Short mmCIF file of C-alpha atoms and ligand atoms in Angstrom, two decimals:
data_model
loop_
_atom_site.label_atom_id
_atom_site.label_comp_id
_atom_site.label_asym_id
_atom_site.label_seq_id
_atom_site.Cartn_x
_atom_site.Cartn_y
_atom_site.Cartn_z
CA UNK A 1 26.13 -6.77 13.53
CA UNK A 2 26.55 -3.03 13.08
CA UNK A 3 24.69 -2.89 9.76
CA UNK A 4 21.08 -1.68 9.67
CA UNK A 5 18.59 -4.04 8.05
CA UNK A 6 16.08 -2.65 5.53
CA UNK A 7 13.17 -4.95 4.68
CA UNK A 8 11.42 -4.55 1.31
CA UNK A 9 12.37 -3.17 -2.08
CA UNK A 10 9.48 -0.93 -3.07
CA UNK A 11 10.14 2.78 -3.31
CA UNK A 12 10.40 3.16 0.48
CA UNK A 13 12.88 0.34 1.09
CA UNK A 14 15.05 1.17 -1.90
CA UNK A 15 15.19 4.82 -0.87
CA UNK A 16 15.93 4.13 2.82
CA UNK A 17 18.76 1.79 1.87
CA UNK A 18 20.19 4.31 -0.56
CA UNK A 19 19.95 7.17 1.95
CA UNK A 20 21.72 5.14 4.64
CA UNK A 21 24.45 4.16 2.19
CA UNK A 22 24.78 7.76 1.00
CA UNK A 23 25.30 8.75 4.64
CA UNK A 24 28.22 6.32 4.75
CA UNK A 25 26.70 3.23 6.36
CA UNK A 26 26.90 -0.36 5.23
CA UNK A 27 23.36 -1.64 4.76
CA UNK A 28 21.69 -4.99 4.33
CA UNK A 29 18.57 -4.85 2.12
CA UNK A 30 16.35 -7.94 1.99
CA UNK A 31 13.22 -8.64 0.02
CA UNK A 32 11.03 -11.69 -0.02
CA UNK A 33 10.62 -11.92 -3.79
CA UNK A 34 12.64 -10.21 -6.49
CA UNK A 35 13.08 -6.51 -7.16
CA UNK A 36 10.10 -6.69 -9.51
CA UNK A 37 7.69 -7.85 -6.77
CA UNK A 38 6.19 -4.83 -5.01
CA UNK A 39 3.19 -2.50 -5.11
CA UNK A 40 5.60 0.15 -6.33
CA UNK A 41 6.36 -1.81 -9.49
CA UNK A 42 2.64 -1.82 -10.33
CA UNK A 43 1.93 1.89 -9.77
CA UNK A 44 0.35 3.14 -12.97
CA UNK A 45 -0.53 6.72 -12.10
CA UNK A 46 2.26 8.92 -10.88
CA UNK A 47 3.73 11.01 -8.07
CA UNK A 48 2.03 14.10 -6.70
CA UNK A 49 4.42 16.98 -6.07
CA UNK A 50 3.92 20.73 -5.94
CA UNK A 51 6.56 21.89 -8.42
CA UNK A 52 4.57 23.43 -11.26
CA UNK A 53 4.21 27.16 -11.80
CA UNK A 54 1.14 28.33 -9.90
CA UNK A 55 1.24 25.41 -7.46
CA UNK A 56 2.61 25.46 -3.93
CA UNK A 57 3.18 23.11 -0.99
CA UNK A 58 0.41 24.98 0.84
CA UNK A 59 -2.11 24.13 -1.91
CA UNK A 60 -0.93 20.52 -1.95
CA UNK A 61 -1.30 20.39 1.85
CA UNK A 62 -4.83 21.78 1.68
CA UNK A 63 -5.88 19.10 -0.84
CA UNK A 64 -4.23 16.34 1.21
CA UNK A 65 -5.98 17.45 4.39
CA UNK A 66 -9.34 17.78 2.64
CA UNK A 67 -9.02 14.22 1.30
CA UNK A 68 -8.11 12.86 4.75
CA UNK A 69 -11.60 13.54 6.11
CA UNK A 70 -10.39 15.25 9.26
CA UNK A 71 -7.76 12.76 10.42
CA UNK A 72 -4.50 13.84 8.75
CA UNK A 73 -1.75 15.21 10.98
CA UNK A 74 -1.10 18.71 9.56
CA UNK A 75 2.54 18.63 10.65
CA UNK A 76 3.19 15.33 8.85
CA UNK A 77 1.38 16.70 5.79
CA UNK A 78 3.56 19.80 5.89
CA UNK A 79 6.67 17.60 5.92
CA UNK A 80 5.33 15.62 2.95
CA UNK A 81 4.54 18.56 0.72
CA UNK A 82 7.52 20.77 1.58
CA UNK A 83 10.19 18.06 1.39
CA UNK A 84 8.63 16.33 -1.63
CA UNK A 85 10.13 18.63 -4.30
CA UNK A 86 13.68 18.12 -2.98
CA UNK A 87 13.24 14.34 -3.06
CA UNK A 88 12.03 14.51 -6.67
CA UNK A 89 15.04 16.65 -7.61
CA UNK A 90 17.28 14.06 -5.94
CA UNK A 91 15.49 11.29 -7.79
CA UNK A 92 16.14 13.12 -11.05
CA UNK A 93 19.79 13.40 -10.04
CA UNK A 94 19.90 9.62 -9.62
CA UNK A 95 18.74 9.18 -13.21
CA UNK A 96 14.93 8.97 -12.96
CA UNK A 97 13.18 10.05 -16.15
CA UNK A 98 9.82 11.75 -15.86
CA UNK A 99 7.70 12.63 -18.86
CA UNK A 100 8.51 16.06 -20.35
CA UNK A 101 6.83 18.36 -22.86
CA UNK A 102 8.32 19.60 -26.15
CA UNK A 103 10.04 22.43 -24.24
CA UNK A 104 11.82 19.90 -22.01
CA UNK A 105 9.90 20.89 -18.89
CA UNK A 106 8.24 18.30 -16.64
CA UNK A 107 4.61 17.62 -17.56
CA UNK A 108 2.22 17.84 -14.60
CA UNK A 109 -1.06 15.95 -14.86
CA UNK A 110 -4.32 16.68 -13.06
CA UNK A 111 -6.04 14.01 -10.95
CA UNK A 112 -9.29 13.89 -9.02
CA UNK A 113 -9.30 15.95 -5.79
CA UNK A 114 -6.10 17.81 -6.69
CA UNK A 115 -6.74 21.53 -7.17
CA UNK A 116 -3.68 21.89 -9.43
CA UNK A 117 -1.97 19.77 -12.07
CA UNK A 118 0.81 18.18 -10.00
CA UNK A 119 1.18 14.52 -10.99
CA UNK A 120 4.42 13.55 -12.70
CA UNK A 121 4.65 10.31 -14.67
CA UNK A 122 7.29 8.07 -16.18
CA UNK A 123 6.64 6.43 -19.52
CA UNK A 124 2.95 7.34 -19.25
CA UNK A 125 1.38 4.68 -17.06
CA UNK A 126 4.65 2.87 -16.14
CA UNK A 127 5.76 5.22 -13.35
CA UNK A 128 6.20 2.53 -10.71
CA UNK A 129 8.12 0.12 -12.90
CA UNK A 130 10.38 2.94 -14.12
CA UNK A 131 11.08 4.06 -10.53
CA UNK A 132 11.94 0.54 -9.45
CA UNK A 133 14.25 0.18 -12.47
CA UNK A 134 16.10 3.42 -11.66
CA UNK A 135 16.46 2.79 -7.94
CA UNK A 136 17.34 -0.88 -8.40
CA UNK A 137 20.22 0.13 -10.63
CA UNK A 138 21.45 2.59 -8.01
CA UNK A 139 21.13 0.10 -5.17
CA UNK A 140 22.72 -2.79 -7.05
CA UNK A 141 25.69 -0.63 -8.00
CA UNK A 142 26.25 0.78 -4.51
CA UNK A 143 29.24 -0.81 -2.79
CA UNK A 144 27.75 -0.24 0.67
CA UNK A 145 24.47 -2.04 0.00
CA UNK A 146 24.19 -5.82 0.18
CA UNK A 147 20.95 -6.82 -1.57
CA UNK A 148 19.48 -10.23 -0.76
CA UNK A 149 16.46 -11.32 -2.81
CA UNK A 150 14.21 -14.28 -1.90
CA UNK A 151 14.82 -13.52 1.78
CA UNK A 152 11.69 -13.25 3.88
CA UNK A 153 11.65 -11.70 7.33
CA UNK A 154 9.70 -13.99 9.58
CA UNK A 155 9.91 -12.13 12.89
CA UNK A 156 11.79 -9.48 14.82
CA UNK A 157 13.94 -10.28 17.84
CA UNK A 158 13.49 -8.03 20.86
CA UNK A 159 15.80 -7.90 23.88
CA UNK A 160 15.26 -5.58 26.85
CA UNK A 161 12.50 -3.73 25.02
CA UNK A 162 14.59 -3.03 21.92
CA UNK A 163 14.69 -4.60 18.46
CA UNK A 164 18.08 -6.26 18.09
CA UNK A 165 17.56 -8.22 14.92
CA UNK A 166 15.37 -10.42 12.79
CA UNK A 167 14.92 -13.99 11.69
CA UNK A 168 15.11 -14.23 7.91
CA UNK A 169 14.16 -17.27 5.83
CA UNK A 170 15.74 -18.27 2.55
CA UNK A 171 13.80 -19.73 -0.33
CA UNK A 172 14.00 -23.21 1.22
CA UNK A 173 12.48 -21.86 4.43
CA UNK A 174 15.76 -22.17 6.38
CA UNK A 175 16.06 -19.50 9.07
CA UNK A 176 19.06 -17.25 9.65
CA UNK A 177 19.47 -14.87 12.59
CA UNK A 178 20.52 -11.34 11.66
CA UNK A 179 21.65 -9.15 14.54
CA UNK A 180 21.37 -5.42 13.87
CA UNK A 181 20.97 -2.19 15.82
CA UNK A 182 18.18 -0.95 13.50
CA UNK A 183 15.45 -2.52 11.40
CA UNK A 184 13.56 -0.45 8.81
CA UNK A 185 10.35 -2.17 7.73
CA UNK A 186 9.28 -1.17 4.20
CA UNK A 187 7.03 -4.16 3.58
CA UNK A 188 4.22 -2.40 1.72
CA UNK A 189 0.54 -3.25 1.57
CA UNK A 190 -2.05 -5.62 2.97
CA UNK A 191 -4.26 -6.11 -0.09
CA UNK A 192 -3.81 -9.88 -0.23
CA UNK A 193 -5.89 -10.27 2.92
CA UNK A 194 -8.81 -9.57 0.55
CA UNK A 195 -10.16 -11.73 -2.24
CA UNK A 196 -10.34 -8.84 -4.69
CA UNK A 197 -7.28 -6.61 -4.64
CA UNK A 198 -4.99 -4.72 -6.98
CA UNK A 199 -1.99 -5.55 -4.77
CA UNK A 200 0.48 -8.21 -5.94
CA UNK A 201 1.02 -11.50 -4.14
CA UNK A 202 3.76 -10.15 -1.82
CA UNK A 203 1.30 -7.72 -0.14
CA UNK A 204 0.33 -10.03 2.72
CA UNK A 205 0.58 -7.57 5.64
CA UNK A 206 3.85 -9.08 6.86
CA UNK A 207 5.18 -5.80 8.23
CA UNK A 208 2.06 -5.19 10.30
CA UNK A 209 2.14 -8.72 11.69
CA UNK A 210 5.86 -8.68 12.43
CA UNK A 211 5.77 -5.25 14.10
CA UNK A 212 2.68 -5.97 16.16
CA UNK A 213 4.02 -9.32 17.37
CA UNK A 214 7.18 -7.55 18.54
CA UNK A 215 5.16 -4.99 20.51
CA UNK A 216 4.96 -1.99 18.16
CA UNK A 217 1.70 -0.08 17.91
CA UNK A 218 -0.51 -0.22 14.80
CA UNK A 219 -2.93 2.63 14.16
CA UNK A 220 -5.91 3.37 11.88
CA UNK A 221 -5.84 -0.09 10.31
CA UNK A 222 -9.57 0.15 9.52
CA UNK A 223 -8.96 2.88 6.95
CA UNK A 224 -8.53 1.13 3.62
CA UNK A 225 -8.99 2.56 0.15
CA UNK A 226 -10.84 0.52 -2.44
CA UNK A 227 -10.39 1.19 -6.13
CA UNK A 228 -13.83 1.28 -7.77
CA UNK A 229 -13.07 -0.50 -11.02
CA UNK A 230 -10.88 -3.56 -11.11
CA UNK A 231 -11.54 -6.15 -13.79
CA UNK A 232 -13.34 -8.90 -11.91
CA UNK A 233 -12.74 -12.36 -13.22
CA UNK A 234 -12.95 -14.98 -10.46
CA UNK A 235 -9.59 -16.60 -9.81
CA UNK A 236 -7.53 -13.76 -11.35
CA UNK A 237 -5.31 -12.41 -8.59
CA UNK A 238 -4.39 -9.57 -8.41
CA UNK A 239 -7.36 -7.96 -10.11
CA UNK A 240 -6.18 -5.77 -13.02
CA UNK A 241 -6.92 -2.07 -12.56
CA UNK A 242 -9.18 -0.37 -15.09
CA UNK A 243 -7.92 3.17 -14.81
CA UNK A 244 -10.23 6.01 -13.79
CA UNK A 245 -9.15 7.78 -16.95
CA UNK A 246 -11.51 5.43 -18.85
CA UNK A 247 -14.48 6.94 -17.03
CA UNK A 248 -12.92 10.35 -17.56
CA UNK A 249 -12.98 9.59 -21.30
CA UNK A 250 -16.69 8.76 -21.16
CA UNK A 251 -16.95 5.07 -20.24
CA UNK A 252 -20.10 4.11 -18.31
CA UNK A 253 -20.78 1.87 -15.36
CA UNK A 254 -23.81 -0.25 -16.15
CA UNK A 255 -25.80 -3.27 -15.04
CA UNK A 256 -26.39 -6.18 -17.39
CA UNK A 257 -29.52 -4.44 -18.68
CA UNK A 258 -27.59 -1.28 -19.52
CA UNK A 259 -28.75 0.97 -16.63
CA UNK A 260 -26.12 3.52 -15.52
CA UNK A 261 -26.46 2.82 -11.82
CA UNK A 262 -23.96 5.31 -10.36
CA UNK A 263 -26.52 8.09 -10.93
CA UNK A 264 -28.61 6.51 -8.16
CA UNK A 265 -25.74 7.38 -5.78
CA UNK A 266 -24.59 10.77 -7.07
CA UNK A 267 -25.63 13.24 -9.78
CA UNK A 268 -22.06 13.20 -11.13
CA UNK A 269 -22.56 9.54 -12.05
CA UNK A 270 -19.35 7.80 -13.13
CA UNK A 271 -17.34 10.95 -12.38
CA UNK A 272 -18.31 11.10 -8.69
CA UNK A 273 -15.41 10.79 -6.18
CA UNK A 274 -13.67 7.43 -5.95
CA UNK A 275 -15.27 6.26 -2.71
CA UNK A 276 -18.83 7.05 -3.87
CA UNK A 277 -18.28 5.16 -7.11
CA UNK A 278 -16.67 2.27 -5.20
CA UNK A 279 -19.72 1.95 -2.96
CA UNK A 280 -22.12 2.06 -5.91
CA UNK A 281 -20.11 -0.63 -7.72
CA UNK A 282 -19.80 -2.75 -4.55
CA UNK A 283 -23.55 -3.15 -4.14
CA UNK A 284 -23.95 -4.29 -7.75
CA UNK A 285 -20.78 -6.39 -7.91
CA UNK A 286 -22.02 -8.64 -5.10
CA UNK A 287 -24.79 -9.68 -7.52
CA UNK A 288 -22.39 -9.89 -10.46
CA UNK A 289 -24.19 -6.99 -12.08
CA UNK A 290 -21.52 -4.28 -12.50
CA UNK A 291 -19.79 -3.67 -15.84
CA UNK A 292 -17.63 -1.01 -17.40
CA UNK A 293 -18.94 -0.12 -20.84
CA UNK A 294 -16.43 1.73 -23.01
CA UNK A 295 -17.72 0.44 -26.33
CA UNK A 296 -19.05 3.86 -27.36
CA UNK A 297 -15.79 5.72 -26.58
CA UNK A 298 -14.14 6.71 -29.86
CA UNK A 299 -10.95 4.74 -30.61
CA UNK A 300 -10.97 3.42 -27.06
CA UNK A 301 -8.53 0.56 -27.68
CA UNK A 302 -6.11 2.95 -29.41
CA UNK A 303 -6.35 5.52 -26.64
CA UNK A 304 -5.86 2.97 -23.85
CA UNK A 305 -3.41 0.47 -25.32
CA UNK A 306 -2.14 -0.66 -21.90
CA UNK A 307 -5.64 -1.51 -20.68
CA UNK A 308 -6.51 -3.15 -24.00
CA UNK A 309 -3.51 -5.49 -23.67
CA UNK A 310 -4.54 -6.25 -20.10
CA UNK A 311 -8.15 -7.16 -20.89
CA UNK A 312 -7.12 -9.01 -24.06
CA UNK A 313 -5.30 -11.50 -21.81
CA UNK A 314 -8.75 -12.54 -20.63
CA UNK A 315 -10.30 -12.68 -24.11
CA UNK A 316 -11.95 -9.26 -23.81
CA UNK A 317 -11.69 -5.96 -25.68
CA UNK A 318 -12.59 -2.42 -24.62
CA UNK A 319 -14.11 -1.83 -28.04
CA UNK A 320 -16.50 -4.76 -28.11
CA UNK A 321 -17.14 -6.11 -24.60
CA UNK A 322 -18.82 -5.23 -21.36
CA UNK A 323 -16.08 -5.61 -18.74
CA UNK A 324 -17.12 -7.14 -15.39
CA UNK A 325 -15.87 -4.93 -12.54
CA UNK A 326 -15.71 -4.92 -8.75
CA UNK A 327 -14.07 -2.63 -6.22
CA UNK A 328 -10.66 -3.90 -5.17
CA UNK A 329 -8.71 -3.36 -1.96
CA UNK A 330 -6.03 -0.96 -3.12
CA UNK A 331 -4.25 0.99 -0.39
CA UNK A 332 -3.89 0.99 3.41
CA UNK A 333 -3.94 4.42 5.04
CA UNK A 334 -3.07 3.10 8.52
CA UNK A 335 -0.26 0.88 9.70
CA UNK A 336 2.74 0.83 11.99
CA UNK A 337 2.52 4.04 13.95
CA UNK A 338 5.58 6.24 13.48
CA UNK A 339 6.87 9.67 14.36
CA UNK A 340 8.01 12.16 11.73
CA UNK A 341 11.34 10.31 11.44
CA UNK A 342 9.69 6.99 10.70
CA UNK A 343 10.52 5.64 14.17
CA UNK A 344 7.95 3.11 15.41
CA UNK A 345 6.83 2.98 19.03
CA UNK A 346 9.36 0.18 19.66
CA UNK A 347 13.02 1.27 20.01
CA UNK A 348 15.26 -0.03 17.24
CA UNK A 349 12.37 -0.21 14.74
CA UNK A 350 11.48 2.17 11.90
CA UNK A 351 8.64 1.80 9.37
CA UNK A 352 8.31 3.57 6.03
CA UNK A 353 6.03 3.59 2.99
CA UNK A 354 2.64 1.93 2.85
CA UNK A 355 3.21 -0.25 5.94
CA UNK A 356 3.65 2.88 8.07
CA UNK A 357 1.13 5.25 9.55
CA UNK A 358 2.86 8.62 9.49
CA UNK A 359 -0.35 10.64 9.72
CA UNK A 360 -0.26 12.08 6.19
CA UNK A 361 -3.33 10.25 4.88
CA UNK A 362 -5.71 10.30 7.82
CA UNK A 363 -8.88 8.44 6.84
CA UNK A 364 -8.31 8.68 3.09
CA UNK A 365 -5.37 9.06 0.74
CA UNK A 366 -5.17 11.77 -1.86
CA UNK A 367 -4.38 10.03 -5.16
CA UNK A 368 -0.66 9.76 -5.98
CA UNK A 369 0.50 10.86 -2.52
CA UNK A 370 1.70 7.39 -1.56
CA UNK A 371 4.79 7.24 -3.74
CA UNK A 372 5.75 10.69 -2.47
CA UNK A 373 5.24 9.57 1.13
CA UNK A 374 7.47 6.58 0.39
CA UNK A 375 10.27 8.91 -0.68
CA UNK A 376 9.93 11.63 1.92
CA UNK A 377 9.58 9.50 5.04
CA UNK A 378 12.02 6.84 3.88
CA UNK A 379 14.55 9.63 3.54
CA UNK A 380 13.81 10.88 7.05
CA UNK A 381 14.03 7.37 8.46
CA UNK A 382 17.36 6.82 6.71
CA UNK A 383 18.74 10.00 8.22
CA UNK A 384 17.30 9.17 11.62
CA UNK A 385 18.89 5.70 11.66
CA UNK A 386 22.13 7.24 10.46
CA UNK A 387 22.10 9.73 13.35
CA UNK A 388 21.43 6.95 15.83
CA UNK A 389 24.28 4.82 14.46
CA UNK A 390 26.69 7.73 14.57
CA UNK A 391 25.70 9.29 17.87
CA UNK A 392 24.90 6.17 19.90
CA UNK A 393 26.75 3.34 18.17
CA UNK A 394 25.70 0.04 19.70
CA UNK A 395 26.81 -3.48 19.08
CA UNK A 396 24.15 -6.06 19.51
CA UNK A 397 24.93 -9.58 20.52
CA UNK A 398 24.22 -12.53 18.31
CA UNK A 399 21.33 -14.95 18.81
CA UNK A 400 20.11 -18.10 17.17
CA UNK A 401 16.84 -18.95 15.41
CA UNK A 402 14.24 -20.83 17.46
CA UNK A 403 13.51 -24.46 16.52
CA UNK A 404 10.13 -23.54 14.99
CA UNK A 405 11.35 -20.53 12.97
CA UNK A 406 11.72 -22.38 9.67
CA UNK A 407 9.02 -22.82 7.07
CA UNK A 408 8.84 -26.38 5.89
CA UNK A 409 5.42 -26.61 4.37
CA UNK A 410 2.59 -26.26 6.88
CA UNK A 411 1.61 -22.93 5.34
CA UNK A 412 0.62 -24.77 2.17
CA UNK A 413 -1.82 -26.79 4.27
CA UNK A 414 -3.49 -23.52 5.24
CA UNK A 415 -4.30 -22.50 1.65
CA UNK A 416 -8.03 -23.20 2.07
CA UNK A 417 -8.08 -21.15 5.26
CA UNK A 418 -6.46 -18.21 3.50
CA UNK A 419 -9.00 -18.48 0.67
CA UNK A 420 -11.87 -18.41 3.18
CA UNK A 421 -10.31 -15.43 4.98
CA UNK A 422 -9.92 -13.46 1.76
CA UNK A 423 -13.51 -14.18 0.73
CA UNK A 424 -15.00 -13.00 3.99
CA UNK A 425 -12.75 -9.94 4.20
CA UNK A 426 -13.99 -8.73 0.81
CA UNK A 427 -17.61 -9.53 1.70
CA UNK A 428 -17.82 -8.26 5.30
CA UNK A 429 -14.81 -5.99 5.89
CA UNK A 430 -14.72 -4.40 2.45
CA UNK A 431 -16.29 -1.31 0.95
CA UNK A 432 -19.60 -1.54 2.83
CA UNK A 433 -19.48 -2.51 6.52
CA UNK A 434 -22.14 -3.17 9.16
CA UNK A 435 -22.07 -4.13 12.84
CA UNK A 436 -23.60 -7.48 12.00
CA UNK A 437 -21.25 -8.27 9.12
CA UNK A 438 -18.17 -7.23 11.07
CA UNK A 439 -19.17 -9.21 14.15
CA UNK A 440 -19.78 -12.26 11.96
CA UNK A 441 -16.41 -11.75 10.32
CA UNK A 442 -14.68 -11.66 13.71
CA UNK A 443 -16.30 -14.92 14.74
CA UNK A 444 -15.50 -16.58 11.41
CA UNK A 445 -11.88 -15.39 11.58
CA UNK A 446 -11.55 -16.79 15.10
CA UNK A 447 -12.89 -20.14 13.85
CA UNK A 448 -10.38 -20.08 11.02
CA UNK A 449 -7.58 -19.32 13.46
CA UNK A 450 -8.54 -22.32 15.54
CA UNK A 451 -8.18 -24.50 12.43
CA UNK A 452 -4.68 -23.30 11.43
CA UNK A 453 -2.35 -26.29 11.08
CA UNK A 454 0.53 -26.51 13.55
CA UNK A 455 3.48 -24.46 12.30
CA UNK A 456 1.56 -22.50 9.64
CA UNK A 457 2.67 -19.22 11.14
CA UNK A 458 2.22 -17.10 8.02
CA UNK A 459 -1.43 -18.15 7.81
CA UNK A 460 -1.83 -17.35 11.52
CA UNK A 461 -0.16 -13.95 11.05
CA UNK A 462 -2.54 -13.00 8.23
CA UNK A 463 -5.58 -14.08 10.23
CA UNK A 464 -4.42 -12.07 13.24
CA UNK A 465 -4.15 -8.90 11.16
CA UNK A 466 -7.44 -9.59 9.35
CA UNK A 467 -9.14 -9.94 12.74
CA UNK A 468 -7.56 -6.70 13.92
CA UNK A 469 -8.90 -4.82 10.89
CA UNK A 470 -12.39 -6.29 11.44
CA UNK A 471 -12.31 -5.39 15.14
CA UNK A 472 -11.17 -1.82 14.56
CA UNK A 473 -13.77 -1.39 11.80
CA UNK A 474 -16.48 -2.60 14.18
CA UNK A 475 -15.28 -0.26 16.92
CA UNK A 476 -15.38 2.75 14.65
CA UNK A 477 -19.08 3.50 14.67
CA UNK A 478 -19.06 6.19 12.03
CA UNK A 479 -18.37 6.62 8.34
CA UNK A 480 -15.21 8.50 7.54
CA UNK A 481 -12.79 8.47 4.60
CA UNK A 482 -12.26 4.93 3.38
CA UNK A 483 -14.31 3.44 6.24
CA UNK A 484 -18.03 3.24 5.40
CA UNK A 485 -20.53 1.88 7.91
CA UNK A 486 -23.99 1.59 6.34
CA UNK A 487 -25.44 1.52 9.88
CA UNK A 488 -23.52 4.67 10.90
CA UNK A 489 -23.54 6.66 7.67
CA UNK A 490 -22.20 9.96 9.05
CA UNK A 491 -18.90 11.05 10.55
CA UNK A 492 -18.84 11.61 14.30
CA UNK A 493 -18.10 15.15 15.36
CA UNK A 494 -15.80 16.28 16.78
CA UNK A 495 -13.21 13.95 15.26
C1 FAD B 1 -2.00 -1.23 -9.15
C2 FAD B 1 -1.51 -0.11 -8.27
C3 FAD B 1 -1.39 1.18 -8.76
C4 FAD B 1 -0.95 2.22 -7.93
N1 FAD B 1 -0.77 3.47 -8.46
C5 FAD B 1 -0.23 4.45 -7.68
C6 FAD B 1 0.07 5.72 -8.23
O1 FAD B 1 -0.13 5.96 -9.41
N2 FAD B 1 0.60 6.66 -7.40
C7 FAD B 1 0.85 6.44 -6.09
O2 FAD B 1 1.34 7.33 -5.38
N3 FAD B 1 0.58 5.23 -5.56
C8 FAD B 1 0.06 4.23 -6.32
N4 FAD B 1 -0.20 3.02 -5.77
C9 FAD B 1 0.18 2.79 -4.38
C10 FAD B 1 1.70 2.68 -4.28
O3 FAD B 1 2.16 1.92 -5.37
C11 FAD B 1 2.14 2.01 -2.99
O4 FAD B 1 1.51 2.58 -1.90
C12 FAD B 1 3.65 2.17 -2.81
O5 FAD B 1 4.31 1.73 -3.98
C13 FAD B 1 4.12 1.39 -1.62
O6 FAD B 1 5.52 1.38 -1.62
P1 FAD B 1 6.31 0.64 -0.47
O7 FAD B 1 7.76 0.77 -0.78
O8 FAD B 1 5.82 1.08 0.84
O9 FAD B 1 5.84 -0.89 -0.59
P2 FAD B 1 5.89 -1.90 -1.80
O10 FAD B 1 6.20 -1.23 -3.06
O11 FAD B 1 4.66 -2.71 -1.74
O12 FAD B 1 7.12 -2.84 -1.43
C14 FAD B 1 7.06 -3.72 -0.34
C15 FAD B 1 8.27 -4.61 -0.39
O13 FAD B 1 8.38 -5.37 0.81
C16 FAD B 1 8.67 -6.73 0.49
N5 FAD B 1 8.22 -7.56 1.61
C17 FAD B 1 6.97 -7.70 2.11
N6 FAD B 1 6.98 -8.55 3.16
C18 FAD B 1 8.27 -8.94 3.33
C19 FAD B 1 8.92 -9.82 4.24
N7 FAD B 1 8.26 -10.51 5.19
N8 FAD B 1 10.26 -10.01 4.12
C20 FAD B 1 10.96 -9.38 3.14
N9 FAD B 1 10.39 -8.53 2.25
C21 FAD B 1 9.07 -8.32 2.35
C22 FAD B 1 7.90 -6.93 -0.81
O14 FAD B 1 8.35 -8.07 -1.49
C23 FAD B 1 8.23 -5.62 -1.52
O15 FAD B 1 9.52 -5.66 -2.08
C24 FAD B 1 -0.64 1.96 -6.57
C25 FAD B 1 -0.76 0.67 -6.08
C26 FAD B 1 -1.18 -0.36 -6.90
C27 FAD B 1 -1.28 -1.75 -6.34
#
């Protein structure tokens, strides 16, 4: 009853648990799948950090703020960029291996919208998987951390305005009550609310739903980032990412008749910023007329072996085929509103990583800042919980699960409803939004909610968050960052 509960084993959850344990606390760490199931494990790019010669936290901050389209919190950004290097050094101390040059120094890569080369990678495009492997080893070996896989948090328990625990389900759907003075949500993304997403199956917005139901504030949920080029084969979920480096190497975006349509949107064509390309692809993808053509790129399969393996699984090859693409829901900038220590607006609750809204991304995320945010704010949350446990130790009383807390099947009955929700979210609440489309989506989501079978609470939770995103997107009558209204194409000023 004195142990804090950390929920989720992506970079943010693993780091929070480790920090708490390093501060001397016993910790319970639960995750609904296995350690391999997280957005973190899929991260292909790398981590942005200002550590190279000629770079500085101030330059990194300037790029982050420019990407945020006016909505980043400069203080949160300052925390991110100044504390980032120390977290990376600590990560190295825990055994993480980042790619190094012949002289043994870290190699820093350049990415779009970064003014300096500051992206570090592990094993090329396996950064996320390598991070999870390193941190999993640390967490599994730590005597103060109890790791429970296949344990899904269903809801938080609040008494007298304070979180005092959670109801956790095992793989059979049996509920257990866990009393704790502190819950750290590190539940990751919301991509699975959309039909086309790069996020794995665990990214079902659980943290947002759980926190909101308990009374915590969510903020900026309408700001979502869509990756312009995911391989689009109906029924393949998640949609495999076709890295932007392919376009960097000269691949084209074309219609079936070979026209390079991104030039209609921007003179930089395929090399225009991510959101411009995503919008150009979105319009065409709705008609099934968007393809990535890399056939003319010299030795393309040899230069992109990871992507070649990925497309080969679907009978395609970079060297010989046009690859059907669509933009895919990729990253959520908003989330559970927190302060600089990761504390949510509800006492006893912290939120870290992608499920949190710390203020560092504003309306749009600078590429490769999310893994860094996961480290920096998870560390702060761990320290903050540690301080609370030390300075104001509190014992919480036990409680029992409610009769309807278990999960004995009704969610399966809602599978068609979830499919319909995902379809309409991609169509009406995706890359291109209008008043009409959003209003229709809200009505359709309400109809779907009315049809949810009794007891299918996870379906109901997803619909509630989907409706919230649609409502906030309709209320924001402007285009800013990841939120594009075709009927309000400009940003409002002042912010
Ligand atoms: C394909 C892809 C590539 C990316 N590439 C990069 C990149 O190169 N650089 C970068 O900075 N970012 C990248 N991102 C984004 C980045 O990976 C994520 O933002 C980041 O990993 C999120 O970490 P997290 O710890 O917050 O959440 P996650 O890594 O998503 O982990 C969430 C955890 O919570 C668990 N969970 C969820 N709900 C529950 C529940 N109810 N009960 C118990 N457990 C639960 C999940 O199972 C999971 O373990 C990429 C994302 C994707 C999808």
